[in-house]
Short mmCIF file of C-alpha atoms and ligand atoms in Angstrom, two decimals:
data_model
loop_
_atom_site.label_atom_id
_atom_site.label_comp_id
_atom_site.label_asym_id
_atom_site.label_seq_id
_atom_site.Cartn_x
_atom_site.Cartn_y
_atom_site.Cartn_z
CA MET A 1 16.15 0.50 4.04
CA ASP A 2 13.53 0.27 7.06
CA LYS A 3 13.96 -1.71 9.86
CA LEU A 4 12.07 -2.25 13.34
CA LEU A 5 12.78 -1.47 16.73
CA ILE A 6 11.42 -4.10 19.31
CA ARG A 7 11.40 -3.49 22.77
CA GLY A 8 9.09 -7.19 24.41
CA GLY A 9 7.41 -8.05 27.29
CA ARG A 10 4.36 -6.88 26.83
CA PRO A 11 1.81 -9.70 26.23
CA LEU A 12 -0.87 -8.50 23.14
CA SER A 13 -4.46 -7.76 24.22
CA GLY A 14 -7.12 -6.06 22.24
CA ASP A 15 -8.78 -6.30 18.90
CA VAL A 16 -6.83 -6.79 15.25
CA GLU A 17 -8.58 -6.44 11.93
CA ILE A 18 -7.04 -9.31 9.77
CA SER A 19 -6.88 -7.99 6.19
CA GLY A 20 -7.47 -9.67 2.47
CA ALA A 21 -5.54 -12.50 1.57
CA LYS A 22 -1.81 -12.19 -0.06
CA ASN A 23 -1.94 -15.03 -1.85
CA ALA A 24 -6.00 -15.35 -2.96
CA ALA A 25 -5.16 -11.49 -4.63
CA LEU A 26 -2.58 -12.34 -6.45
CA PRO A 27 -3.96 -14.67 -8.65
CA ILE A 28 -7.79 -12.51 -8.61
CA LEU A 29 -5.95 -9.72 -9.59
CA LEU A 30 -4.20 -11.21 -12.75
CA ALA A 31 -7.39 -13.42 -13.67
CA SER A 32 -8.72 -9.95 -14.39
CA LEU A 33 -6.05 -10.35 -17.39
CA LEU A 34 -9.43 -13.28 -18.84
CA ALA A 35 -12.25 -10.81 -18.60
CA ASP A 36 -13.40 -8.65 -21.66
CA THR A 37 -14.47 -5.59 -19.52
CA PRO A 38 -13.94 -4.30 -16.26
CA CYS A 39 -13.38 -6.02 -12.84
CA ARG A 40 -13.65 -4.39 -9.94
CA PHE A 41 -11.86 -5.69 -6.75
CA SER A 42 -12.48 -5.79 -2.99
CA ASN A 43 -10.05 -6.08 0.21
CA VAL A 44 -7.15 -6.36 -1.40
CA PRO A 45 -3.86 -5.71 1.04
CA GLU A 46 -1.95 -2.53 0.65
CA LEU A 47 1.19 -5.04 0.21
CA ARG A 48 4.53 -4.82 -2.71
CA ASP A 49 3.14 -7.67 -3.88
CA VAL A 50 0.37 -6.39 -4.65
CA ASN A 51 1.81 -3.01 -6.23
CA THR A 52 4.15 -5.36 -7.96
CA SER A 53 0.36 -7.43 -9.97
CA LEU A 54 -0.92 -3.93 -10.60
CA ALA A 55 2.46 -2.73 -12.07
CA LEU A 56 3.25 -6.07 -14.33
CA LEU A 57 -1.01 -5.33 -15.56
CA ASN A 58 0.10 -2.09 -16.61
CA GLN A 59 2.99 -3.46 -18.02
CA LEU A 60 0.92 -5.28 -19.57
CA GLY A 61 -1.38 -2.35 -21.50
CA ALA A 62 -4.11 -2.78 -18.95
CA LYS A 63 -5.77 0.09 -16.71
CA ALA A 64 -5.02 -1.15 -12.87
CA LYS A 65 -5.86 1.09 -10.30
CA ARG A 66 -6.32 1.01 -6.73
CA LEU A 67 -9.36 3.36 -5.50
CA SER A 68 -10.46 3.86 -2.14
CA ASP A 69 -10.47 1.57 1.02
CA GLY A 70 -8.80 -2.30 -0.49
CA CYS A 71 -10.17 -1.27 -3.40
CA VAL A 72 -9.09 -2.12 -7.11
CA GLU A 73 -10.73 -1.80 -10.21
CA ILE A 74 -9.45 -2.99 -13.34
CA ASP A 75 -9.92 -2.80 -16.85
CA ALA A 76 -7.86 -5.84 -19.19
CA SER A 77 -9.68 -4.77 -22.08
CA CYS A 78 -6.94 -2.97 -23.96
CA VAL A 79 -4.19 -5.55 -23.38
CA ASN A 80 -1.53 -4.71 -26.04
CA ASN A 81 1.95 -6.98 -24.34
CA GLN A 82 1.52 -10.59 -23.71
CA VAL A 83 5.66 -9.54 -21.95
CA ALA A 84 5.48 -10.14 -18.15
CA SER A 85 9.26 -8.83 -18.04
CA TYR A 86 11.95 -10.11 -16.33
CA GLU A 87 12.41 -6.29 -13.89
CA LEU A 88 8.90 -7.39 -12.39
CA VAL A 89 9.01 -11.63 -12.17
CA LYS A 90 12.59 -11.81 -10.14
CA THR A 91 10.52 -9.32 -7.82
CA MET A 92 7.55 -11.52 -7.58
CA ARG A 93 7.90 -14.86 -8.17
CA ALA A 94 3.82 -14.76 -8.44
CA SER A 95 4.60 -13.17 -11.42
CA VAL A 96 4.49 -16.43 -13.45
CA LEU A 97 0.61 -15.65 -12.74
CA VAL A 98 0.23 -14.31 -15.78
CA LEU A 99 1.25 -17.00 -17.95
CA GLY A 100 -2.40 -19.39 -17.75
CA PRO A 101 -4.80 -16.17 -18.26
CA LEU A 102 -2.75 -14.67 -21.64
CA LEU A 103 -2.24 -17.70 -23.03
CA ALA A 104 -5.62 -18.41 -22.85
CA LYS A 105 -6.36 -15.30 -24.07
CA PHE A 106 -3.90 -13.86 -26.71
CA GLY A 107 -2.60 -17.34 -27.59
CA GLU A 108 1.02 -15.97 -26.63
CA ALA A 109 2.31 -15.12 -23.91
CA THR A 110 6.50 -14.73 -22.41
CA VAL A 111 7.14 -14.26 -19.04
CA SER A 112 10.30 -14.47 -17.63
CA LEU A 113 11.35 -17.72 -15.84
CA PRO A 114 11.39 -16.97 -12.08
CA GLY A 115 14.74 -18.40 -11.17
CA GLY A 116 15.80 -19.75 -7.35
CA CYS A 117 14.54 -17.72 -4.17
CA ALA A 118 14.79 -17.66 -0.19
CA ILE A 119 13.28 -21.23 0.44
CA GLY A 120 14.11 -22.74 -2.19
CA ALA A 121 14.13 -24.33 -5.94
CA ARG A 122 10.89 -23.13 -6.87
CA PRO A 123 11.06 -24.86 -10.12
CA VAL A 124 7.36 -24.22 -13.00
CA ASN A 125 7.58 -26.98 -14.86
CA LEU A 126 4.11 -28.90 -13.89
CA HIS A 127 2.78 -25.10 -14.83
CA LEU A 128 4.30 -25.22 -18.50
CA SER A 129 3.80 -29.81 -18.91
CA GLY A 130 0.23 -28.79 -18.00
CA MET A 131 -0.78 -25.95 -20.52
CA GLU A 132 1.89 -28.77 -23.29
CA GLN A 133 -0.59 -30.97 -22.54
CA MET A 134 -3.49 -28.47 -23.55
CA GLY A 135 -2.34 -27.47 -26.53
CA ALA A 136 0.30 -25.01 -26.28
CA GLU A 137 3.60 -25.15 -27.52
CA ILE A 138 6.74 -23.75 -24.77
CA SER A 139 9.66 -23.11 -25.90
CA VAL A 140 12.68 -20.76 -22.85
CA GLU A 141 14.47 -18.91 -24.38
CA GLY A 142 17.02 -15.93 -23.48
CA GLY A 143 15.41 -16.40 -19.53
CA TYR A 144 12.77 -16.03 -20.66
CA ILE A 145 9.11 -18.52 -20.88
CA LYS A 146 7.49 -18.54 -25.29
CA ALA A 147 4.40 -20.28 -25.04
CA GLN A 148 1.84 -20.02 -27.96
CA VAL A 149 -1.70 -21.52 -29.30
CA LYS A 150 -2.30 -21.95 -32.74
CA GLY A 151 -6.12 -21.41 -31.84
CA ARG A 152 -7.61 -21.90 -28.28
CA LEU A 153 -5.84 -24.13 -25.59
CA LYS A 154 -7.83 -27.47 -25.58
CA GLY A 155 -9.49 -29.26 -22.16
CA CYS A 156 -7.32 -31.87 -20.60
CA HIS A 157 -7.08 -34.04 -18.51
CA ILE A 158 -4.39 -33.65 -16.42
CA PHE A 159 -1.71 -35.20 -13.46
CA MET A 160 -0.21 -33.17 -11.40
CA ASP A 161 2.93 -35.10 -10.03
CA MET A 162 3.34 -33.25 -6.80
CA VAL A 163 0.36 -30.87 -5.29
CA SER A 164 1.80 -27.02 -6.36
CA VAL A 165 -1.14 -24.35 -5.41
CA GLY A 166 1.07 -21.72 -8.08
CA ALA A 167 0.75 -24.57 -10.93
CA THR A 168 -3.45 -25.56 -10.20
CA GLU A 169 -4.03 -22.16 -10.34
CA ASN A 170 -2.17 -21.16 -13.78
CA LEU A 171 -4.37 -24.59 -15.19
CA MET A 172 -7.55 -23.10 -14.24
CA MET A 173 -6.71 -19.88 -15.25
CA ALA A 174 -5.34 -21.37 -19.00
CA ALA A 175 -8.57 -23.50 -19.19
CA VAL A 176 -11.35 -21.77 -18.62
CA LEU A 177 -11.26 -20.10 -21.79
CA ALA A 178 -10.33 -24.35 -23.53
CA GLU A 179 -12.21 -25.89 -25.67
CA GLY A 180 -13.62 -28.71 -24.03
CA VAL A 181 -13.25 -29.98 -20.02
CA THR A 182 -9.93 -30.50 -18.32
CA VAL A 183 -9.84 -31.73 -15.43
CA ILE A 184 -6.77 -31.04 -12.67
CA GLU A 185 -6.26 -34.33 -10.70
CA ASN A 186 -4.07 -34.08 -7.16
CA ALA A 187 -5.11 -30.18 -7.65
CA ALA A 188 -3.88 -28.59 -4.51
CA ARG A 189 -6.82 -27.58 -2.31
CA GLU A 190 -5.26 -23.98 -0.20
CA PRO A 191 -9.16 -21.71 0.27
CA GLU A 192 -6.54 -19.49 -2.09
CA ILE A 193 -7.71 -21.96 -4.95
CA VAL A 194 -11.31 -21.86 -3.44
CA ASP A 195 -11.22 -18.27 -3.83
CA LEU A 196 -9.96 -18.37 -7.22
CA ALA A 197 -12.25 -20.12 -8.53
CA ASN A 198 -15.36 -18.76 -7.26
CA CYS A 199 -13.94 -15.45 -8.52
CA LEU A 200 -13.64 -16.65 -11.86
CA ASN A 201 -16.80 -18.68 -11.48
CA ALA A 202 -18.62 -14.75 -10.53
CA MET A 203 -16.83 -13.80 -14.26
CA GLY A 204 -18.46 -16.19 -15.94
CA ALA A 205 -16.43 -19.47 -16.20
CA LYS A 206 -18.34 -23.03 -15.03
CA VAL A 207 -14.67 -24.22 -12.19
CA THR A 208 -15.91 -26.93 -9.73
CA GLY A 209 -14.46 -29.29 -7.45
CA ALA A 210 -11.84 -26.06 -6.34
CA GLY A 211 -11.02 -27.16 -2.38
CA THR A 212 -11.18 -30.69 -3.34
CA PRO A 213 -8.21 -32.89 -5.56
CA LYS A 214 -10.32 -32.88 -8.96
CA VAL A 215 -11.15 -29.33 -10.37
CA SER A 216 -13.35 -30.01 -13.84
CA ILE A 217 -13.21 -26.69 -16.02
CA LYS A 218 -15.04 -26.45 -18.21
CA GLY A 219 -14.61 -23.90 -21.52
CA VAL A 220 -16.33 -21.44 -22.41
CA ALA A 221 -15.49 -18.53 -24.83
CA SER A 222 -15.31 -15.62 -23.05
CA LEU A 223 -16.12 -13.83 -19.83
CA LYS A 224 -16.82 -10.62 -18.37
CA GLY A 225 -15.73 -8.68 -15.38
CA CYS A 226 -16.96 -8.84 -11.84
CA ASP A 227 -17.01 -7.35 -8.83
CA TYR A 228 -15.08 -9.60 -6.24
CA GLN A 229 -13.98 -9.58 -2.92
CA VAL A 230 -10.68 -11.59 -1.46
CA LEU A 231 -10.76 -13.79 1.45
CA PRO A 232 -9.23 -13.00 4.50
CA ASP A 233 -5.83 -13.79 4.87
CA ARG A 234 -5.14 -17.08 7.24
CA ILE A 235 -1.54 -16.03 7.25
CA GLU A 236 -1.88 -13.44 8.56
CA THR A 237 -4.46 -14.28 11.35
CA GLY A 238 -2.22 -17.51 12.34
CA THR A 239 0.90 -15.14 12.94
CA PHE A 240 -1.09 -12.65 14.79
CA LEU A 241 -1.82 -15.78 17.26
CA VAL A 242 1.32 -17.34 17.14
CA ALA A 243 2.60 -14.43 18.38
CA ALA A 244 -0.38 -13.31 21.38
CA ALA A 245 0.68 -17.50 22.90
CA ALA A 246 4.21 -16.11 22.47
CA THR A 247 3.56 -13.18 24.50
CA ARG A 248 0.55 -15.22 27.06
CA GLY A 249 -1.41 -12.53 25.99
CA HIS A 250 -5.62 -12.27 24.34
CA ILE A 251 -6.51 -11.36 21.31
CA ARG A 252 -9.57 -11.38 18.69
CA CYS A 253 -8.98 -11.28 15.29
CA LEU A 254 -12.23 -9.66 13.62
CA HIS A 255 -12.32 -10.60 10.01
CA ALA A 256 -11.09 -13.87 9.75
CA ALA A 257 -12.04 -17.21 8.71
CA PRO A 258 -11.74 -19.34 11.09
CA GLU A 259 -12.43 -22.28 7.88
CA THR A 260 -9.05 -21.75 6.69
CA LEU A 261 -7.08 -21.99 9.71
CA ASP A 262 -8.65 -25.68 10.95
CA ALA A 263 -4.30 -27.06 11.28
CA VAL A 264 -3.22 -24.00 12.78
CA ILE A 265 -6.28 -23.25 15.84
CA ASP A 266 -5.76 -27.56 16.06
CA LYS A 267 -2.18 -26.63 17.18
CA LEU A 268 -2.61 -23.95 18.79
CA ARG A 269 -5.60 -25.75 21.27
CA LYS A 270 -2.65 -28.95 21.84
CA MET A 271 -0.36 -25.85 23.37
CA GLY A 272 -2.78 -24.77 25.42
CA ALA A 273 -4.17 -21.87 24.13
CA GLU A 274 -7.76 -21.18 24.26
CA VAL A 275 -9.41 -20.48 21.07
CA ALA A 276 -13.16 -19.88 20.58
CA THR A 277 -13.88 -19.08 17.14
CA GLY A 278 -17.52 -17.20 15.28
CA PRO A 279 -18.30 -17.05 11.61
CA ASP A 280 -15.40 -14.08 11.26
CA TRP A 281 -13.66 -13.94 14.51
CA ILE A 282 -10.57 -16.30 16.32
CA GLU A 283 -10.13 -14.93 19.72
CA LEU A 284 -7.18 -16.77 21.66
CA ASN A 285 -6.49 -16.42 25.41
CA MET A 286 -3.41 -17.89 26.84
CA HIS A 287 -4.60 -16.52 30.08
CA GLY A 288 -0.92 -15.71 30.92
CA LYS A 289 0.89 -19.18 30.83
CA GLN A 290 3.85 -20.59 28.52
CA ALA A 291 2.46 -22.56 25.73
CA LYS A 292 3.81 -26.16 25.63
CA ALA A 293 5.75 -27.17 22.80
CA VAL A 294 3.64 -29.63 20.44
CA ASN A 295 5.37 -32.24 17.63
CA ILE A 296 4.59 -29.95 13.69
CA SER A 297 5.02 -31.50 10.21
CA THR A 298 3.68 -28.86 7.13
CA ASP A 299 2.16 -30.11 4.49
CA PRO A 300 -0.70 -29.06 1.78
CA HIS A 301 -3.86 -27.72 2.86
CA PRO A 302 -5.50 -29.04 4.21
CA GLY A 303 -2.14 -29.81 6.65
CA PHE A 304 -0.25 -27.75 7.84
CA PRO A 305 0.75 -24.75 6.19
CA THR A 306 4.48 -24.45 5.87
CA ASP A 307 4.28 -20.60 5.44
CA MET A 308 3.13 -21.04 9.15
CA GLN A 309 6.19 -23.24 10.06
CA ALA A 310 8.46 -19.52 10.83
CA GLN A 311 6.32 -18.67 13.85
CA PHE A 312 5.46 -22.10 15.74
CA VAL A 313 9.74 -22.62 15.68
CA ALA A 314 10.08 -19.14 17.14
CA LEU A 315 6.52 -20.85 19.54
CA ASN A 316 8.24 -24.38 20.61
CA ALA A 317 11.68 -22.16 21.52
CA ILE A 318 10.32 -20.69 24.01
CA ALA A 319 7.21 -23.20 25.28
CA SER A 320 7.78 -25.53 27.38
CA GLY A 321 9.11 -29.42 26.30
CA ALA A 322 10.55 -30.14 23.47
CA ALA A 323 8.94 -30.89 20.03
CA THR A 324 9.80 -31.40 16.46
CA VAL A 325 8.93 -29.37 13.36
CA THR A 326 9.67 -30.97 10.55
CA GLU A 327 9.31 -29.09 7.06
CA THR A 328 8.10 -31.27 4.15
CA ILE A 329 7.61 -28.47 1.42
CA PHE A 330 9.98 -26.66 1.17
CA GLU A 331 14.08 -27.68 1.52
CA ASN A 332 16.02 -24.32 2.41
CA ARG A 333 13.45 -23.48 4.89
CA PHE A 334 15.45 -22.81 7.88
CA MET A 335 16.71 -19.31 7.27
CA HIS A 336 14.80 -17.96 10.13
CA VAL A 337 17.28 -20.55 12.40
CA PRO A 338 20.09 -18.62 12.83
CA GLU A 339 19.27 -15.44 13.14
CA LEU A 340 16.39 -17.00 16.41
CA HIS A 341 20.24 -18.75 17.67
CA ARG A 342 21.05 -14.90 17.59
CA MET A 343 18.97 -13.75 20.25
CA GLY A 344 19.00 -17.10 22.49
CA ALA A 345 17.14 -19.62 21.18
CA GLU A 346 17.74 -23.05 21.47
CA ILE A 347 16.86 -24.59 17.86
CA GLU A 348 18.70 -27.45 16.44
CA LEU A 349 18.55 -28.19 12.49
CA ARG A 350 18.53 -32.07 12.02
CA GLY A 351 18.16 -32.39 8.04
CA ASN A 352 13.71 -31.06 7.38
CA SER A 353 13.32 -30.97 11.25
CA ALA A 354 13.99 -27.79 13.90
CA VAL A 355 14.50 -29.81 17.39
CA THR A 356 13.72 -27.61 20.32
CA ASN A 357 14.21 -28.42 24.01
CA GLY A 358 12.03 -25.38 25.29
CA ASP A 359 12.59 -22.16 28.00
CA SER A 360 14.76 -21.13 25.31
CA LYS A 361 14.50 -17.10 27.62
CA LEU A 362 15.49 -15.42 24.20
CA LYS A 363 16.87 -11.48 24.71
CA GLY A 364 16.77 -8.02 22.24
CA ALA A 365 19.11 -8.48 19.03
CA PRO A 366 19.95 -7.62 15.67
CA VAL A 367 18.76 -9.90 13.16
CA MET A 368 18.55 -9.45 9.60
CA ALA A 369 14.80 -11.08 8.17
CA THR A 370 16.00 -13.74 5.11
CA ASP A 371 12.11 -14.24 3.77
CA LEU A 372 8.98 -13.19 4.49
CA ARG A 373 8.07 -15.59 6.97
CA ALA A 374 10.70 -16.08 8.66
CA SER A 375 10.56 -12.44 9.15
CA ALA A 376 7.47 -12.86 11.44
CA SER A 377 9.21 -15.25 13.40
CA LEU A 378 11.98 -12.82 14.25
CA ILE A 379 8.83 -11.06 14.82
CA ILE A 380 7.23 -12.89 17.60
CA ALA A 381 10.93 -13.68 18.73
CA ALA A 382 11.67 -10.32 19.31
CA LEU A 383 8.17 -8.91 21.19
CA VAL A 384 8.67 -11.65 23.64
CA ALA A 385 12.54 -11.10 24.35
CA SER A 386 14.22 -9.21 27.60
CA GLU A 387 16.94 -7.55 28.27
CA CYS A 388 18.08 -5.55 24.86
CA GLU A 389 15.19 -4.29 21.51
CA THR A 390 15.60 -6.21 18.75
CA THR A 391 16.53 -4.20 15.49
CA ILE A 392 15.04 -6.06 12.33
CA ASP A 393 16.91 -5.75 9.56
CA ARG A 394 15.38 -5.80 5.45
CA ILE A 395 12.35 -5.86 6.68
CA TYR A 396 11.33 -5.51 3.18
CA HIS A 397 10.78 -9.54 3.18
CA LEU A 398 7.63 -7.81 5.33
CA ASP A 399 6.01 -5.80 3.33
CA ARG A 400 5.68 -7.99 0.51
CA GLY A 401 2.77 -9.17 3.17
CA TYR A 402 1.91 -8.12 5.95
CA GLU A 403 -0.17 -4.51 5.16
CA LYS A 404 0.52 -2.49 8.31
CA ILE A 405 2.35 -5.22 10.69
CA GLU A 406 3.70 -1.74 13.10
CA GLU A 407 0.65 -0.26 13.86
CA LYS A 408 -1.40 -3.98 14.23
CA LEU A 409 0.75 -4.74 16.46
CA SER A 410 1.05 -1.34 18.30
CA ARG A 411 -2.49 -1.65 18.57
CA LEU A 412 -2.15 -4.55 20.30
CA GLY A 413 0.13 -2.50 23.25
CA ALA A 414 3.62 -3.93 21.34
CA ASP A 415 5.85 -1.35 21.54
CA ILE A 416 6.85 -1.94 18.07
CA LYS A 417 8.28 1.27 15.97
CA ARG A 418 9.53 1.58 11.66
CA ILE A 419 12.60 3.42 10.96
CA LYS A 420 12.82 4.60 7.61
CA GLU A 421 16.33 4.92 6.48
C1 LIG B 501 2.05 -21.07 -2.77
C2 LIG B 501 2.29 -19.42 -1.70
C3 LIG B 501 3.43 -19.91 -1.02
C4 LIG B 501 3.49 -20.88 -0.33
C5 LIG B 501 3.59 -22.51 -1.05
C6 LIG B 501 3.11 -23.28 -0.84
C7 LIG B 501 1.36 -17.94 -3.37
C8 LIG B 501 1.98 -16.12 -4.03
N1 LIG B 501 2.27 -18.44 -3.17
O1 LIG B 501 3.60 -20.76 -3.56
O2 LIG B 501 2.94 -18.89 -0.05
O3 LIG B 501 4.03 -21.15 1.00
O4 LIG B 501 2.44 -21.64 -1.94
O5 LIG B 501 1.61 -23.33 0.44
O6 LIG B 501 0.01 -18.13 -3.33
N2 LIG B 501 6.61 -27.60 -7.58
C9 LIG B 501 7.49 -28.50 -8.30
N3 LIG B 501 6.92 -28.13 -9.67
C10 LIG B 501 6.53 -26.77 -9.62
C11 LIG B 501 6.05 -26.73 -8.95
C12 LIG B 501 6.36 -26.53 -7.89
O7 LIG B 501 8.20 -28.64 -8.66
O8 LIG B 501 6.19 -26.67 -11.77
C13 LIG B 501 7.59 -27.73 -6.27
C14 LIG B 501 8.33 -26.29 -5.74
O9 LIG B 501 9.17 -26.56 -5.62
C15 LIG B 501 7.80 -26.59 -3.90
C16 LIG B 501 6.11 -27.16 -3.85
O10 LIG B 501 6.22 -28.15 -5.13
O11 LIG B 501 8.87 -27.48 -3.70
C17 LIG B 501 4.95 -26.69 -3.56
O12 LIG B 501 4.80 -25.23 -4.15
P1 LIG B 501 4.02 -24.85 -4.37
O13 LIG B 501 2.97 -24.66 -4.14
O14 LIG B 501 3.66 -24.77 -5.51
O15 LIG B 501 4.16 -23.34 -3.99
P2 LIG B 501 3.93 -22.02 -5.27
O16 LIG B 501 2.20 -21.91 -5.98
O17 LIG B 501 4.87 -21.32 -5.04
#
């Protein structure tokens, strides 16, 4: 299992190229199942979850292949299997997003039920009840969701009890080929939802309102392939910005989407960072100063993203002053805290909040990544830790969501290397 070896103490400085968004790429790749002709996607990051999506598409009978330079081509005209196996779904929960497209296009789908994961129970009840309202018959047998519909799905009015990114995406993909109009109320508003809607519209779908709590989808009889470029990754961008703030550095993120990061940039400015933005870049300069800790509460977009919570907990720990970070989306998303304790971070867990008093003096230590964004917080802590080096074990979590992270950080001046084992 690969590990990362980091020697802290160097401020990050320079330019970093931001990759395509993992959380936009996954639903977009799977949406290709809906098209009758080949799709070509660009700015697709080279990540383990993307490879799992391509393997899943190939398992369904599609021809999915990587071309050069972040491009992927998928021909789903030859899909001959509607079963997403446990072997793939267990390695990537987002595989459940094939349910909507398969059901809409082929009238049936059998998809392994994703289990819980390190950060919470993460049920898929909203996905299933929305599809039932559209006329699907759904049962769970032997750990698999079995869904079928006679004829086409029927457009309907769906009110979602909770804001869910995945359920909004799955139901949008189901509705594009349904008969009539579907309205999703209390829809998630994340930028990745807008990106998926734009991609579906490029295939010939009629989706309006994406990015607002009410998404309307007028079903069409068929969709064609498209050429589509994936949105820049806002969580990768935010992670580099926090790493630069923690090391009192000065970096510029290129090929970024500043308009997707309002809540994160606002917090960084409150922490004392000078942040400038252009159409596709963000520059952060700490002028060598220590950050000031801020209170944060995670929320669905446009609130503060849960996927940035762990990174800010690490930053608050070494910043000046006391602050509280409250997690409202997932029930168990503080697995990074005990690992940060091992590096000397003073963080107290109180229910769903992480309380810091500031000025923690971090020292390098062997630590273990527990989930994707937790891994990012350990890297940030390691970049500022003194005395010993830090080794981060189980970085396969990191490889799910950060493209070439050690290369990018090295170019910014970090002392980081991957140890292959
Ligand atoms: C997506 C992101 C993930 C991010 C999360 C919240 C992808 C691939 N992953 O995950 O990085 O952390 O959004 O921004 O895009 N819930 C239910 N029933 C459901 C569905 C969700 O109770 O049917 C709950 C979840 O357990 C969770 C909350 O709703 O507590 C939000 O989850 P959701 O927005 O669905 O997250 P994902 O789409 O899984």
